[in-house]
Every structure is written in C-alpha cells, then in structure tokens.
CSV table of C-alpha atoms and ligand atoms in Angstrom, one decimal:
chain,number,residue,atom,x,y,z
W,1,UNK,CA,-101.2,16.6,3.6
W,2,UNK,CA,-101.3,19.2,6.9
W,3,UNK,CA,-97.9,20.9,7.2
W,4,UNK,CA,-96.7,18.7,10.4
W,5,UNK,CA,-98.0,15.1,8.5
W,6,UNK,CA,-95.2,16.0,5.6
W,7,UNK,CA,-92.7,17.1,9.0
W,8,UNK,CA,-93.1,13.5,10.5
W,9,UNK,CA,-92.7,12.1,6.6
W,10,UNK,CA,-88.8,11.7,8.0
W,11,UNK,CA,-88.0,9.5,10.1
W,12,UNK,CA,-86.2,12.3,13.2
W,13,UNK,CA,-89.7,14.8,11.6
W,14,UNK,CA,-91.3,14.3,15.9
W,15,UNK,CA,-90.4,17.3,16.8
W,16,UNK,CA,-91.0,19.8,13.0
W,17,UNK,CA,-94.4,21.4,12.3
W,18,UNK,CA,-93.3,22.5,8.7
W,19,UNK,CA,-91.5,20.5,6.2
W,20,UNK,CA,-88.2,21.0,4.8
W,21,UNK,CA,-87.8,23.9,2.7
W,22,UNK,CA,-86.9,21.9,-0.8
W,23,UNK,CA,-84.1,24.2,-1.4
W,24,UNK,CA,-83.0,23.3,2.1
W,25,UNK,CA,-83.2,19.1,2.2
W,26,UNK,CA,-81.3,20.1,-1.4
W,27,UNK,CA,-78.7,21.4,0.7
W,28,UNK,CA,-78.9,19.1,3.7
W,29,UNK,CA,-78.7,16.1,1.6
W,30,UNK,CA,-75.4,13.4,1.0
W,31,UNK,CA,-77.4,10.5,-0.3
W,32,UNK,CA,-76.1,12.5,-3.8
W,33,UNK,CA,-71.4,10.4,-3.2
W,34,UNK,CA,-72.4,9.1,0.5
W,35,UNK,CA,-74.9,6.0,-1.7
W,36,UNK,CA,-71.6,4.4,-2.1
W,37,UNK,CA,-71.3,3.9,1.4
W,38,UNK,CA,-74.6,1.5,1.4
W,39,UNK,CA,-72.6,-1.9,1.1
W,40,UNK,CA,-70.8,-0.7,4.2
W,41,UNK,CA,-73.9,0.6,6.4
W,42,UNK,CA,-76.4,-2.8,5.6
W,43,UNK,CA,-72.7,-5.3,6.8
W,44,UNK,CA,-72.8,-2.9,10.2
W,45,UNK,CA,-76.9,-2.6,10.2
W,46,UNK,CA,-76.7,-6.6,10.5
W,47,UNK,CA,-74.1,-6.6,13.0
W,48,UNK,CA,-76.3,-3.8,15.0
W,49,UNK,CA,-79.4,-6.7,14.6
W,50,UNK,CA,-77.5,-8.9,15.8
W,51,UNK,CA,-75.8,-6.5,18.9
W,52,UNK,CA,-78.6,-6.0,19.4
W,53,UNK,CA,-80.4,-9.8,20.1
W,54,UNK,CA,-78.4,-10.5,22.5
W,55,UNK,CA,-79.1,-8.4,24.7
W,56,UNK,CA,-83.1,-8.6,24.6
W,57,UNK,CA,-83.9,-5.4,22.2
W,58,UNK,CA,-84.6,-7.5,18.8
W,59,UNK,CA,-86.0,-11.1,19.2
W,60,UNK,CA,-84.1,-13.5,17.6
W,61,UNK,CA,-88.4,-13.6,15.5
W,62,UNK,CA,-87.2,-10.1,14.5
W,63,UNK,CA,-83.4,-10.7,14.6
W,64,UNK,CA,-84.6,-12.7,11.3
W,65,UNK,CA,-87.0,-10.7,9.6
W,66,UNK,CA,-84.1,-7.5,9.7
W,67,UNK,CA,-81.2,-9.5,8.6
W,68,UNK,CA,-83.4,-10.8,5.8
W,69,UNK,CA,-85.7,-7.0,5.2
W,70,UNK,CA,-81.7,-6.1,5.0
W,71,UNK,CA,-80.6,-8.7,2.2
W,72,UNK,CA,-83.3,-7.1,0.4
W,73,UNK,CA,-82.9,-3.4,0.6
W,74,UNK,CA,-79.4,-5.0,-1.0
W,75,UNK,CA,-80.3,-6.3,-3.5
W,76,UNK,CA,-82.8,-3.7,-5.1
W,77,UNK,CA,-79.9,-1.1,-4.2
W,78,UNK,CA,-77.6,-3.9,-6.8
W,79,UNK,CA,-80.3,-4.2,-9.0
W,80,UNK,CA,-80.8,0.3,-9.4
W,81,UNK,CA,-84.7,-1.2,-8.1
W,82,UNK,CA,-84.6,2.0,-5.2
W,83,UNK,CA,-84.8,6.3,-6.0
W,84,UNK,CA,-82.2,7.2,-4.2
W,85,UNK,CA,-83.8,10.6,-3.6
W,86,UNK,CA,-82.9,14.1,-1.1
W,87,UNK,CA,-85.5,13.8,0.9
W,88,UNK,CA,-84.0,10.9,2.4
W,89,UNK,CA,-81.1,12.7,2.8
W,90,UNK,CA,-78.4,10.7,2.8
W,91,UNK,CA,-78.6,6.5,3.1
W,92,UNK,CA,-77.6,5.2,6.7
W,93,UNK,CA,-81.6,7.3,6.5
W,94,UNK,CA,-82.7,6.0,3.6
W,95,UNK,CA,-81.1,1.9,4.6
W,96,UNK,CA,-82.6,2.5,7.8
W,97,UNK,CA,-86.8,3.7,6.2
W,98,UNK,CA,-86.7,1.2,3.5
W,99,UNK,CA,-86.7,-1.5,6.5
W,100,UNK,CA,-89.0,0.0,8.1
W,101,UNK,CA,-91.6,-0.3,4.9
W,102,UNK,CA,-90.6,-3.9,4.3
W,103,UNK,CA,-89.9,-5.1,7.8
W,104,UNK,CA,-92.1,-3.0,9.9
W,105,UNK,CA,-91.3,-2.4,14.1
W,106,UNK,CA,-88.8,-5.0,13.9
W,107,UNK,CA,-86.8,-2.1,11.5
W,108,UNK,CA,-88.3,0.6,12.9
W,109,UNK,CA,-86.2,-1.3,16.7
W,110,UNK,CA,-82.2,-1.1,14.0
W,111,UNK,CA,-81.1,2.6,15.8
W,112,UNK,CA,-81.6,1.6,18.9
W,113,UNK,CA,-78.5,3.2,21.0
W,114,UNK,CA,-77.2,3.9,17.9
W,115,UNK,CA,-76.0,7.8,16.3
W,116,UNK,CA,-75.7,8.3,12.5
W,117,UNK,CA,-72.2,10.2,14.4
W,118,UNK,CA,-71.8,6.5,15.0
W,119,UNK,CA,-72.9,5.1,11.7
W,120,UNK,CA,-71.6,6.6,9.4
W,121,UNK,CA,-67.7,6.7,12.0
W,122,UNK,CA,-68.2,2.7,11.3
W,123,UNK,CA,-69.6,2.8,7.7
W,124,UNK,CA,-66.6,4.6,6.3
W,125,UNK,CA,-64.3,2.9,9.0
W,126,UNK,CA,-65.8,-0.5,6.5
W,127,UNK,CA,-65.2,1.7,2.8
W,128,UNK,CA,-61.4,2.7,4.0
W,129,UNK,CA,-60.6,-0.7,4.7
W,130,UNK,CA,-61.7,-1.7,1.5
W,131,UNK,CA,-60.6,1.9,-0.2
W,132,UNK,CA,-56.7,0.8,1.3
W,133,UNK,CA,-56.7,-3.5,-0.1
W,134,UNK,CA,-57.4,-1.3,-3.0
W,135,UNK,CA,-54.7,0.5,-3.8
W,136,UNK,CA,-52.0,-0.8,-2.2
W,137,UNK,CA,-52.8,-3.7,-4.4
W,138,UNK,CA,-53.0,-0.5,-7.6
W,139,UNK,CA,-49.1,0.4,-6.3
W,140,UNK,CA,-48.3,-2.8,-6.0
W,141,UNK,CA,-49.3,-3.3,-9.6
W,142,UNK,CA,-47.4,-0.1,-10.4
W,143,UNK,CA,-43.8,-1.2,-8.0
W,144,UNK,CA,-44.0,-3.9,-10.7
W,145,UNK,CA,-43.8,-2.8,-13.5
W,146,UNK,CA,-41.2,-0.6,-12.4
W,147,UNK,CA,-39.2,-3.5,-11.3
W,148,UNK,CA,-39.7,-5.2,-14.7
W,149,UNK,CA,-39.0,-1.5,-16.9
W,150,UNK,CA,-35.7,-1.7,-14.7
W,151,UNK,CA,-34.6,-4.8,-15.2
W,152,UNK,CA,-35.8,-4.6,-19.4
W,153,UNK,CA,-33.7,-1.6,-19.6
W,154,UNK,CA,-30.6,-2.0,-17.1
W,155,UNK,CA,-28.3,-1.2,-19.9
W,156,UNK,CA,-29.3,1.9,-21.7
W,157,UNK,CA,-27.2,4.7,-20.0
W,158,UNK,CA,-28.2,8.2,-19.8
W,159,UNK,CA,-27.9,11.7,-18.5
W,160,UNK,CA,-28.9,12.1,-15.1
W,161,UNK,CA,-30.2,15.7,-14.0
W,162,UNK,CA,-29.8,18.5,-10.8
W,163,UNK,CA,-31.4,21.6,-11.6
W,164,UNK,CA,-32.2,20.0,-15.3
W,165,UNK,CA,-28.7,20.2,-16.4
W,166,UNK,CA,-26.7,17.4,-16.8
W,167,UNK,CA,-24.7,15.8,-14.2
W,168,UNK,CA,-23.5,12.8,-14.4
W,169,UNK,CA,-24.2,9.7,-16.4
W,170,UNK,CA,-26.6,6.9,-14.9
W,171,UNK,CA,-28.6,3.7,-15.7
W,172,UNK,CA,-32.1,4.2,-16.5
W,173,UNK,CA,-33.3,0.2,-14.7
W,174,UNK,CA,-31.7,2.9,-12.0
W,175,UNK,CA,-33.5,6.0,-12.1
W,176,UNK,CA,-36.7,3.8,-12.1
W,177,UNK,CA,-36.2,2.2,-9.1
W,178,UNK,CA,-36.0,6.1,-7.5
W,179,UNK,CA,-40.3,5.5,-7.9
W,180,UNK,CA,-39.8,1.9,-6.6
W,181,UNK,CA,-39.0,3.2,-3.6
W,182,UNK,CA,-40.8,6.5,-3.6
W,183,UNK,CA,-43.9,4.3,-3.8
W,184,UNK,CA,-42.4,1.9,-1.3
W,185,UNK,CA,-42.6,4.7,2.1
W,186,UNK,CA,-46.4,5.8,0.2
W,187,UNK,CA,-47.3,2.1,0.4
W,188,UNK,CA,-46.5,2.1,4.3
W,189,UNK,CA,-47.9,5.5,5.0
W,190,UNK,CA,-51.1,3.9,3.1
W,191,UNK,CA,-51.4,0.5,5.7
W,192,UNK,CA,-50.1,2.6,8.5
W,193,UNK,CA,-53.7,4.5,8.2
W,194,UNK,CA,-55.5,2.0,7.9
W,195,UNK,CA,-54.0,-0.2,10.6
W,196,UNK,CA,-55.0,2.7,13.4
W,197,UNK,CA,-58.3,3.2,10.8
W,198,UNK,CA,-59.7,0.0,12.4
W,199,UNK,CA,-60.7,0.1,15.3
W,200,UNK,CA,-64.6,-0.4,15.7
W,201,UNK,CA,-67.0,3.2,16.9
W,202,UNK,CA,-70.0,1.5,17.0
W,203,UNK,CA,-71.8,1.8,20.2
W,204,UNK,CA,-70.1,5.7,20.6
W,205,UNK,CA,-73.6,6.5,20.2
W,206,UNK,CA,-74.1,10.3,19.5
W,207,UNK,CA,-71.6,11.1,21.9
W,208,UNK,CA,-71.4,9.5,25.2
W,209,UNK,CA,-71.7,6.1,24.4
W,210,UNK,CA,-74.6,3.5,23.8
W,211,UNK,CA,-77.4,3.6,26.9
W,212,UNK,CA,-78.1,0.4,26.0
W,213,UNK,CA,-74.8,-2.2,27.4
W,214,UNK,CA,-74.4,-3.9,23.1
W,215,UNK,CA,-70.7,-6.1,23.2
W,216,UNK,CA,-68.5,-4.2,21.9
W,217,UNK,CA,-66.4,-6.0,22.0
W,218,UNK,CA,-69.0,-8.8,20.2
W,219,UNK,CA,-69.9,-6.2,16.9
W,220,UNK,CA,-65.7,-6.3,17.1
W,221,UNK,CA,-65.6,-9.5,15.9
W,222,UNK,CA,-68.4,-10.0,13.2
W,223,UNK,CA,-67.4,-6.4,11.5
W,224,UNK,CA,-63.2,-7.9,11.6
W,225,UNK,CA,-61.7,-5.0,13.4
W,226,UNK,CA,-58.8,-4.9,15.0
W,227,UNK,CA,-59.9,-3.0,17.8
W,228,UNK,CA,-63.0,-1.3,19.1
W,229,UNK,CA,-62.1,2.3,20.1
W,230,UNK,CA,-61.4,3.9,23.8
W,231,UNK,CA,-63.3,7.0,23.8
W,232,UNK,CA,-66.3,8.1,22.7
W,233,UNK,CA,-66.4,11.7,21.8
W,234,UNK,CA,-63.0,10.8,20.3
W,235,UNK,CA,-64.8,7.8,17.9
W,236,UNK,CA,-67.8,10.5,16.9
W,237,UNK,CA,-64.9,13.2,15.9
W,238,UNK,CA,-62.7,11.4,14.8
W,239,UNK,CA,-61.4,12.1,10.6
W,240,UNK,CA,-57.8,11.8,11.1
W,241,UNK,CA,-58.6,8.5,9.2
W,242,UNK,CA,-59.9,10.8,5.5
W,243,UNK,CA,-57.0,12.9,6.2
W,244,UNK,CA,-54.4,10.8,6.5
W,245,UNK,CA,-55.0,8.9,3.3
W,246,UNK,CA,-55.6,11.9,1.7
W,247,UNK,CA,-51.6,13.2,2.7
W,248,UNK,CA,-51.0,10.3,1.4
W,249,UNK,CA,-53.0,9.9,-1.9
W,250,UNK,CA,-50.6,13.4,-2.2
W,251,UNK,CA,-48.0,12.6,-1.4
W,252,UNK,CA,-47.6,9.4,-3.9
W,253,UNK,CA,-49.7,11.6,-6.8
W,254,UNK,CA,-46.2,14.4,-6.0
W,255,UNK,CA,-43.7,11.9,-6.6
W,256,UNK,CA,-46.3,11.0,-10.1
W,257,UNK,CA,-45.9,14.3,-11.5
W,258,UNK,CA,-42.2,14.1,-11.2
W,259,UNK,CA,-41.8,11.4,-12.9
W,260,UNK,CA,-44.8,12.5,-15.2
W,261,UNK,CA,-42.4,15.8,-15.5
W,262,UNK,CA,-38.8,14.3,-17.2
W,263,UNK,CA,-41.6,11.4,-19.2
W,264,UNK,CA,-43.1,14.1,-20.7
W,265,UNK,CA,-40.0,16.4,-21.8
W,266,UNK,CA,-37.8,13.3,-22.6
W,267,UNK,CA,-40.7,12.4,-25.2
W,268,UNK,CA,-39.8,15.7,-27.2
W,269,UNK,CA,-38.9,15.8,-30.4
W,270,UNK,CA,-35.8,17.3,-28.1
W,271,UNK,CA,-35.2,14.8,-26.3
W,272,UNK,CA,-37.5,11.9,-28.2
W,273,UNK,CA,-35.8,9.6,-25.0
W,274,UNK,CA,-38.9,7.9,-24.7
W,275,UNK,CA,-42.3,7.9,-26.9
W,276,UNK,CA,-45.5,7.1,-25.5
W,277,UNK,CA,-47.6,4.0,-26.3
W,278,UNK,CA,-50.3,4.8,-29.0
W,279,UNK,CA,-52.8,3.7,-26.9
W,280,UNK,CA,-51.8,6.4,-23.7
W,281,UNK,CA,-51.3,9.2,-25.6
W,282,UNK,CA,-54.3,11.5,-28.0
W,283,UNK,CA,-53.8,14.0,-31.1
W,284,UNK,CA,-54.4,16.9,-32.2
W,285,UNK,CA,-57.9,17.9,-33.7
W,286,UNK,CA,-56.0,20.6,-35.7
W,287,UNK,CA,-52.3,19.8,-36.4
W,288,UNK,CA,-52.0,15.8,-37.8
W,289,UNK,CA,-48.5,15.3,-36.6
W,290,UNK,CA,-49.6,15.7,-32.7
W,291,UNK,CA,-49.4,12.7,-30.5
W,292,UNK,CA,-49.3,14.5,-26.8
W,293,UNK,CA,-48.3,12.9,-23.6
W,294,UNK,CA,-52.5,14.0,-22.1
W,295,UNK,CA,-51.5,11.0,-19.5
W,296,UNK,CA,-49.4,11.9,-18.0
W,297,UNK,CA,-49.7,15.5,-18.2
W,298,UNK,CA,-53.5,15.0,-16.6
W,299,UNK,CA,-51.2,12.5,-13.4
W,300,UNK,CA,-49.3,16.1,-13.6
W,301,UNK,CA,-53.0,17.9,-13.5
W,302,UNK,CA,-54.6,15.7,-11.0
W,303,UNK,CA,-52.4,16.1,-7.9
W,304,UNK,CA,-53.6,19.1,-8.0
W,305,UNK,CA,-56.8,18.3,-6.9
W,306,UNK,CA,-55.7,16.0,-4.6
W,307,UNK,CA,-53.7,19.1,-2.8
W,308,UNK,CA,-56.6,20.3,-3.0
W,309,UNK,CA,-59.2,18.0,-1.1
W,310,UNK,CA,-56.6,18.1,0.7
W,311,UNK,CA,-56.6,21.3,2.3
W,312,UNK,CA,-60.7,21.4,1.7
W,313,UNK,CA,-60.4,18.3,4.6
W,314,UNK,CA,-58.0,19.5,7.0
W,315,UNK,CA,-59.8,23.3,7.3
W,316,UNK,CA,-63.9,21.9,6.9
W,317,UNK,CA,-62.2,19.7,10.9
W,318,UNK,CA,-59.6,23.4,12.1
W,319,UNK,CA,-62.1,24.2,15.0
W,320,UNK,CA,-65.1,22.2,14.3
W,321,UNK,CA,-66.3,21.9,18.4
W,322,UNK,CA,-66.4,18.1,19.2
W,323,UNK,CA,-68.2,16.4,18.7
W,324,UNK,CA,-69.8,16.2,15.7
W,325,UNK,CA,-70.9,18.6,13.9
W,326,UNK,CA,-73.1,19.0,9.7
W,327,UNK,CA,-69.9,20.8,8.6
W,328,UNK,CA,-68.6,16.7,8.6
W,329,UNK,CA,-70.0,15.7,5.8
W,330,UNK,CA,-68.0,17.6,4.4
W,331,UNK,CA,-65.5,14.5,4.1
W,332,UNK,CA,-66.9,12.3,1.5
W,333,UNK,CA,-66.8,14.1,-1.2
W,334,UNK,CA,-63.4,15.5,-1.2
W,335,UNK,CA,-62.3,11.9,0.0
W,336,UNK,CA,-64.1,9.6,-2.1
W,337,UNK,CA,-62.6,11.9,-5.6
W,338,UNK,CA,-59.2,11.2,-3.7
W,339,UNK,CA,-59.7,7.8,-3.9
W,340,UNK,CA,-61.2,7.7,-7.0
W,341,UNK,CA,-58.7,10.1,-9.1
W,342,UNK,CA,-55.4,7.9,-7.2
W,343,UNK,CA,-57.4,4.2,-8.8
W,344,UNK,CA,-57.1,5.4,-12.2
W,345,UNK,CA,-53.3,7.6,-11.9
W,346,UNK,CA,-52.1,5.0,-10.6
W,347,UNK,CA,-53.8,3.0,-13.7
W,348,UNK,CA,-53.0,4.8,-15.5
W,349,UNK,CA,-49.3,5.4,-15.1
W,350,UNK,CA,-48.9,2.5,-14.8
W,351,UNK,CA,-50.1,2.0,-18.3
W,352,UNK,CA,-47.9,4.3,-19.8
W,353,UNK,CA,-45.6,3.0,-18.4
W,354,UNK,CA,-45.3,-0.1,-19.2
W,355,UNK,CA,-45.9,0.4,-22.6
W,356,UNK,CA,-44.0,3.3,-23.6
W,357,UNK,CA,-40.8,2.5,-26.1
W,358,UNK,CA,-36.9,3.7,-24.5
W,359,UNK,CA,-34.9,4.7,-26.4
W,360,UNK,CA,-31.8,4.2,-24.7
W,361,UNK,CA,-29.3,5.4,-28.5
W,362,UNK,CA,-31.5,9.1,-28.1
W,363,UNK,CA,-30.1,8.2,-24.4
W,364,UNK,CA,-26.4,7.8,-24.7
W,365,UNK,CA,-26.1,9.8,-27.6
W,366,UNK,CA,-27.5,13.2,-25.7
W,367,UNK,CA,-24.7,12.5,-23.5
W,368,UNK,CA,-23.1,16.3,-23.6
W,369,UNK,CA,-19.0,16.2,-23.5
W,370,UNK,CA,-18.3,17.4,-20.3
W,371,UNK,CA,-20.6,14.5,-18.6
W,372,UNK,CA,-17.4,13.1,-17.6
W,373,UNK,CA,-16.1,15.9,-15.5
W,374,UNK,CA,-16.1,14.3,-12.4
W,375,UNK,CA,-14.9,10.7,-13.4
W,376,UNK,CA,-11.4,13.3,-14.5
W,377,UNK,CA,-11.6,15.6,-11.5
W,378,UNK,CA,-12.2,10.7,-9.4
W,379,UNK,CA,-9.1,10.3,-11.5
W,380,UNK,CA,-6.3,12.9,-9.8
W,381,UNK,CA,-8.0,11.4,-6.2
W,382,UNK,CA,-7.2,8.0,-7.1
W,383,UNK,CA,-3.4,9.3,-8.1
W,384,UNK,CA,-3.5,11.3,-5.0
W,385,UNK,CA,-4.1,14.8,-5.9
W,386,UNK,CA,-6.5,16.7,-2.7
W,387,UNK,CA,-10.5,17.2,-4.7
W,388,UNK,CA,-10.3,20.3,-4.3
W,389,UNK,CA,-7.3,20.6,-6.6
W,390,UNK,CA,-8.3,18.7,-8.9
W,391,UNK,CA,-11.8,19.7,-9.2
W,392,UNK,CA,-9.9,23.0,-10.2
W,393,UNK,CA,-8.2,22.0,-12.6
W,394,UNK,CA,-10.8,19.5,-14.3
W,395,UNK,CA,-12.6,22.9,-14.0
W,396,UNK,CA,-9.7,24.7,-16.4
W,397,UNK,CA,-10.2,21.1,-19.2
W,398,UNK,CA,-13.1,21.8,-19.1
W,399,UNK,CA,-12.9,25.5,-20.0
W,400,UNK,CA,-10.2,24.7,-22.9
W,401,UNK,CA,-12.5,22.3,-24.2
W,402,UNK,CA,-15.2,24.3,-23.7
W,403,UNK,CA,-13.6,27.0,-26.4
W,404,UNK,CA,-12.3,24.4,-28.3
W,405,UNK,CA,-15.8,23.1,-29.3
W,406,UNK,CA,-15.4,19.6,-28.3
W,407,UNK,CA,-15.6,17.3,-25.8
W,408,UNK,CA,-13.7,16.7,-22.9
W,409,UNK,CA,-12.4,12.6,-23.3
W,410,UNK,CA,-10.9,14.3,-26.8
W,411,UNK,CA,-8.5,16.3,-25.1
W,412,UNK,CA,-4.9,15.6,-26.2
W,413,UNK,CA,-1.9,14.3,-23.6
W,414,UNK,CA,-0.2,17.4,-24.5
W,415,UNK,CA,-3.4,19.9,-22.9
W,416,UNK,CA,-3.4,17.5,-19.9
W,417,UNK,CA,0.2,16.9,-19.0
W,418,UNK,CA,-0.3,21.0,-18.8
W,419,UNK,CA,-3.0,20.6,-15.8
W,420,UNK,CA,-1.1,18.0,-14.1
W,421,UNK,CA,1.7,15.0,-14.9
W,422,UNK,CA,-0.3,13.0,-13.0
W,423,UNK,CA,-2.3,11.7,-16.6
W,424,UNK,CA,-1.3,9.1,-17.8
W,425,UNK,CA,-2.7,7.0,-20.7
W,426,UNK,CA,-5.7,4.9,-18.5
W,427,UNK,CA,-6.8,7.9,-18.9
W,428,UNK,CA,-8.7,6.3,-22.2
W,429,UNK,CA,-9.7,3.3,-20.5
W,430,UNK,CA,-11.7,4.8,-17.6
W,431,UNK,CA,-13.1,8.8,-18.9
W,432,UNK,CA,-16.5,6.6,-20.6
W,433,UNK,CA,-19.9,6.4,-19.8
W,434,UNK,CA,-20.1,2.2,-18.6
W,435,UNK,CA,-17.1,3.0,-16.2
W,436,UNK,CA,-18.3,5.8,-15.2
W,437,UNK,CA,-21.2,4.4,-13.7
W,438,UNK,CA,-18.7,2.1,-13.0
W,439,UNK,CA,-17.0,3.1,-10.8
W,440,UNK,CA,-20.0,3.7,-8.6
W,441,UNK,CA,-20.9,0.1,-7.8
W,442,UNK,CA,-20.8,0.7,-4.3
W,443,UNK,CA,-25.1,-0.7,-2.9
W,444,UNK,CA,-28.1,2.0,-3.7
W,445,UNK,CA,-25.8,4.1,-6.5
W,446,UNK,CA,-26.1,3.4,-10.3
W,447,UNK,CA,-23.5,0.5,-12.1
W,448,UNK,CA,-24.8,-2.3,-13.1
W,449,UNK,CA,-24.4,-4.6,-10.0
W,450,UNK,CA,-25.6,-2.2,-7.8
W,451,UNK,CA,-29.0,-1.9,-9.6
W,452,UNK,CA,-29.1,-5.1,-9.7
W,453,UNK,CA,-28.9,-6.0,-6.1
W,454,UNK,CA,-31.5,-3.1,-5.6
W,455,UNK,CA,-33.7,-4.7,-8.4
W,456,UNK,CA,-32.6,-7.5,-6.8
W,457,UNK,CA,-34.0,-6.3,-3.2
W,458,UNK,CA,-37.0,-4.4,-4.6
W,459,UNK,CA,-38.4,-8.5,-6.1
W,460,UNK,CA,-37.4,-10.2,-2.7
W,461,UNK,CA,-39.6,-7.4,-1.7
W,462,UNK,CA,-42.3,-8.1,-3.9
W,463,UNK,CA,-41.8,-12.4,-3.4
W,464,UNK,CA,-42.7,-12.1,-0.2
W,465,UNK,CA,-45.4,-10.3,-0.2
W,466,UNK,CA,-46.9,-12.1,-2.4
W,467,UNK,CA,-49.5,-9.1,-3.6
W,468,UNK,CA,-50.9,-8.8,0.2
W,469,UNK,CA,-51.1,-6.3,2.3
W,470,UNK,CA,-48.7,-7.8,5.6
W,471,UNK,CA,-46.7,-5.8,7.6
T,501,LIG,N1,-74.5,12.2,6.2
T,501,LIG,C1,-73.9,12.6,7.4
T,501,LIG,C2,-72.3,13.1,7.6
T,501,LIG,O1,-72.3,12.0,6.8
T,501,LIG,C3,-74.4,12.0,8.4
T,501,LIG,C4,-74.2,12.0,10.1
T,501,LIG,C5,-75.5,12.7,10.8
T,501,LIG,N2,-75.3,13.3,11.9
T,501,LIG,C6,-76.4,14.3,12.2
T,501,LIG,N3,-75.7,14.4,13.6
T,501,LIG,N4,-77.0,14.6,11.4
T,501,LIG,O2,-72.4,13.1,8.7
C-alpha cells in the first residue's frame, strides 16, 4: 500500500498524502472512552437518515438499508464483535465506517450536511438525558433511605456540635434529615441542568449550519428533545451541560463528604455512636481487631477527584476560540469519571447508611455536663431576665459546675439562688435533653413534633414524585 493509499483508509483521508504517525493516532483517538456513546450515536444517525430522506438526499430504499445497517452495527457493538481500534479515531467514525462497509453508497450519504461537531454535541446531549435520569433516581433512593432512618431514630438524642464542640442536644432524625434537604437541592440542580441541556443541536453542521434544508423540528421530535438549539455556533461550542453536571456533582459529593466525616468519627471506639455493617467495612492486613469504615472514607476521598474533574473541564474550556477545537474532546473523560464516581458513591453511601447500627444509648451517654447551658439561660429569660444578663449568670454557673466537677443540672438550689433569685423548683423539669429538644418545636427545629413534621414533608415530596423525574 502506498502512503496516500494508507492515508485514504481514513474517512477524511482524501487530502492527505501520508498516513498518520502511530503516536499521533494514539494521541488523537477518543474511541477508547467515547465508545460508551455508541448507542446514542446510532440513535442520532437513525434520525439523521430519516431527516435526509425527507429532503430527498436518501431514497426510501436507501434509508431502509441504512437503518438496517445501523441496527447491525449496534448488534455487533452490543456483542462486542466490532474491534474498536485507535485507527478508527472515535465512535462516530467507527460507526460510519462500519455502516459504509455494510451498506455501501447509502451509508456513505449519512454524513451529508452533518459534522462530527454537531454529531458529538447531539450524542452528548442524548447521553446526558440518561445520566440525569439515573442520577436523579439514585438521589431519590438515598433520600428514601434517609427518610426511613430519620423515622426509625426520631427518639434518639445525641450531642449536636459546632466547632466540633458539644453545643445542644439534637434528635438523630433531625440530623439525618439535614442531608435529605441538601440532596433535595442537589437533585434540583441536576434536574435543572437536564432541562437546559434538552435542546437538539443537529443541523448546526461544523459551525455555520447544514447546507441542506434538514427539518430540525422533525429531528427534535424523533429524538424527543424539548426544543432545538437556536444558534449553530453556540451549538458546537457549548459544553455547559457537562460543566453544570460536574458542578452539581461536586456540591453533592461535598455534602456526602461531611456526613462521611461525622460517621467515620462516630464509628471510632471513642465515640461509638454508630457501627457500620460488616458488609460496608473492611479489615486490616495486619491488625486482626480492625474494622475500618472504608466505604465512607472512599466516598469522602472520591470527592477530591470529582472536584478535580470539574476544574479540569473548566480549565479546558477556558479561552477556547469559537467554535470547536480538539481541546473539547477532553470533555469526556472527566465527565464520564464524574458520572461513574458519583453514581457508585451514592449507592455505597446509601448502603452504608441503611445498614449501620445507631447506638442511641451511647449517643445519650455522651451528652456532656454543660450541654444544657442554653436551656438554663432560656429558663431565666422566660422568667423575665434579659438574655445578655442570663448568658452571664449561666456562664458563671458553668464555671462553678466545672470547678466542682459536676454536671450543670446537678448544681444545688442554694448555688442557683445565689446566682439569681428567679430560680425555682420547676428548673428540675427543664433541665433534661428531652425537654431541651421539646423547647425547640418550631418548624425546622429539633423538637419531636417538628422533626416528625419535617419527615412528613419529606415523605410527601417523595410520594408526589412517585420515583420519577418531575418538576
Ligand atoms: N472525537 C471528537 C470529540 O470528541 C469528535 C468531534 C471531532 N470534530 C472535529 N472537527 N475533529 O470532540
């Protein structure tokens, strides 16, 4: 084979006098990772074949051949029967090349008026739709796990922390529902990005628009998009949908990482608040007694790569001159990695949470002797003492209790009276963890009734949605 013959093996090889350097072929190829787009690529080409038939570029017979050919390419790829080697460059070229092998000239017409620039944008948006559905489904699954857990452990009281210092008693169900609402916002971000991405770019061609009067509205409807994109230049330049997904994923992973951190600490022998199930833990190669919370450590750790992927694509996209440049092929690996990492992290986190043992007695026993200080101050306020004054009085009482090495609620009446004469016997009924939470029964607070209301609101949200993506 001469050099120019070798070059024309490529679908774009006509103007080349020399074959591609092996090294360059390897460097240029995206087929190693964009092969996961093959189904949507073929779906897009079916719609393209139909659209070309409507404007007379393909005869009906040719269309049928092309569609049968595409079916066969899909079957071959399903069965792993088509070798996807670097010389094929990317999945778009691989599918087209095989189609032409199978059906000849009819296949050679499929790329009329189309560029890989609008083709890849179409494939990505089709794939994106599936990814959003899967991701949202997994978020819903985790939200359900959290809801069940909150319901089950509504009566467990544990120390709530600020600055990792004990602050006030809270209900475990209340803590759990905090993540539920974070995920509700995360979910909204994914659904929103899905809506913005729901526009059909085919017909943009390389950048200026197809020279053939393709009925874009027909393609849109065939592929089930909400609208067509408005500007061919923007259509081939846009990767906002990936950036939005990766931003939403980064925020979500950040949320999970904070809960991982708490639960990892809580599973230590010092805390002993929870015990992860054996099924979501691993052992040590050396220390026989160890049971490590690797599931949650890995979710926490993988947050790093999800942030990194976002930074990577933001950096790739920065300052790329309009419209398309090959830099943009670098969008896929960080995006796919984010999808995979996010999805498995959601599943693992849900499994670990669902199966962990919540040790209510340990949590209550850990409430330190000063945790009811705010309740003591609030007591004085209810008796008419200005808050700032009561804060100082209680501060002094805290000091005394610490000096004597006793709990705040163990201070005798004499000491209390010396601090303020409004103290009365009813103080005994106020100073308990359950009473402390009961004082906070406004909606959103840690009182039993308000936590129950919150759970009810969450439950209604999930039921209304019925497990499907709705607005
Ligand atoms: N593999 C390419 C990518 O993912 C497809 C688009 C190629 N377009 C081009 N004009 N070379 O970006």
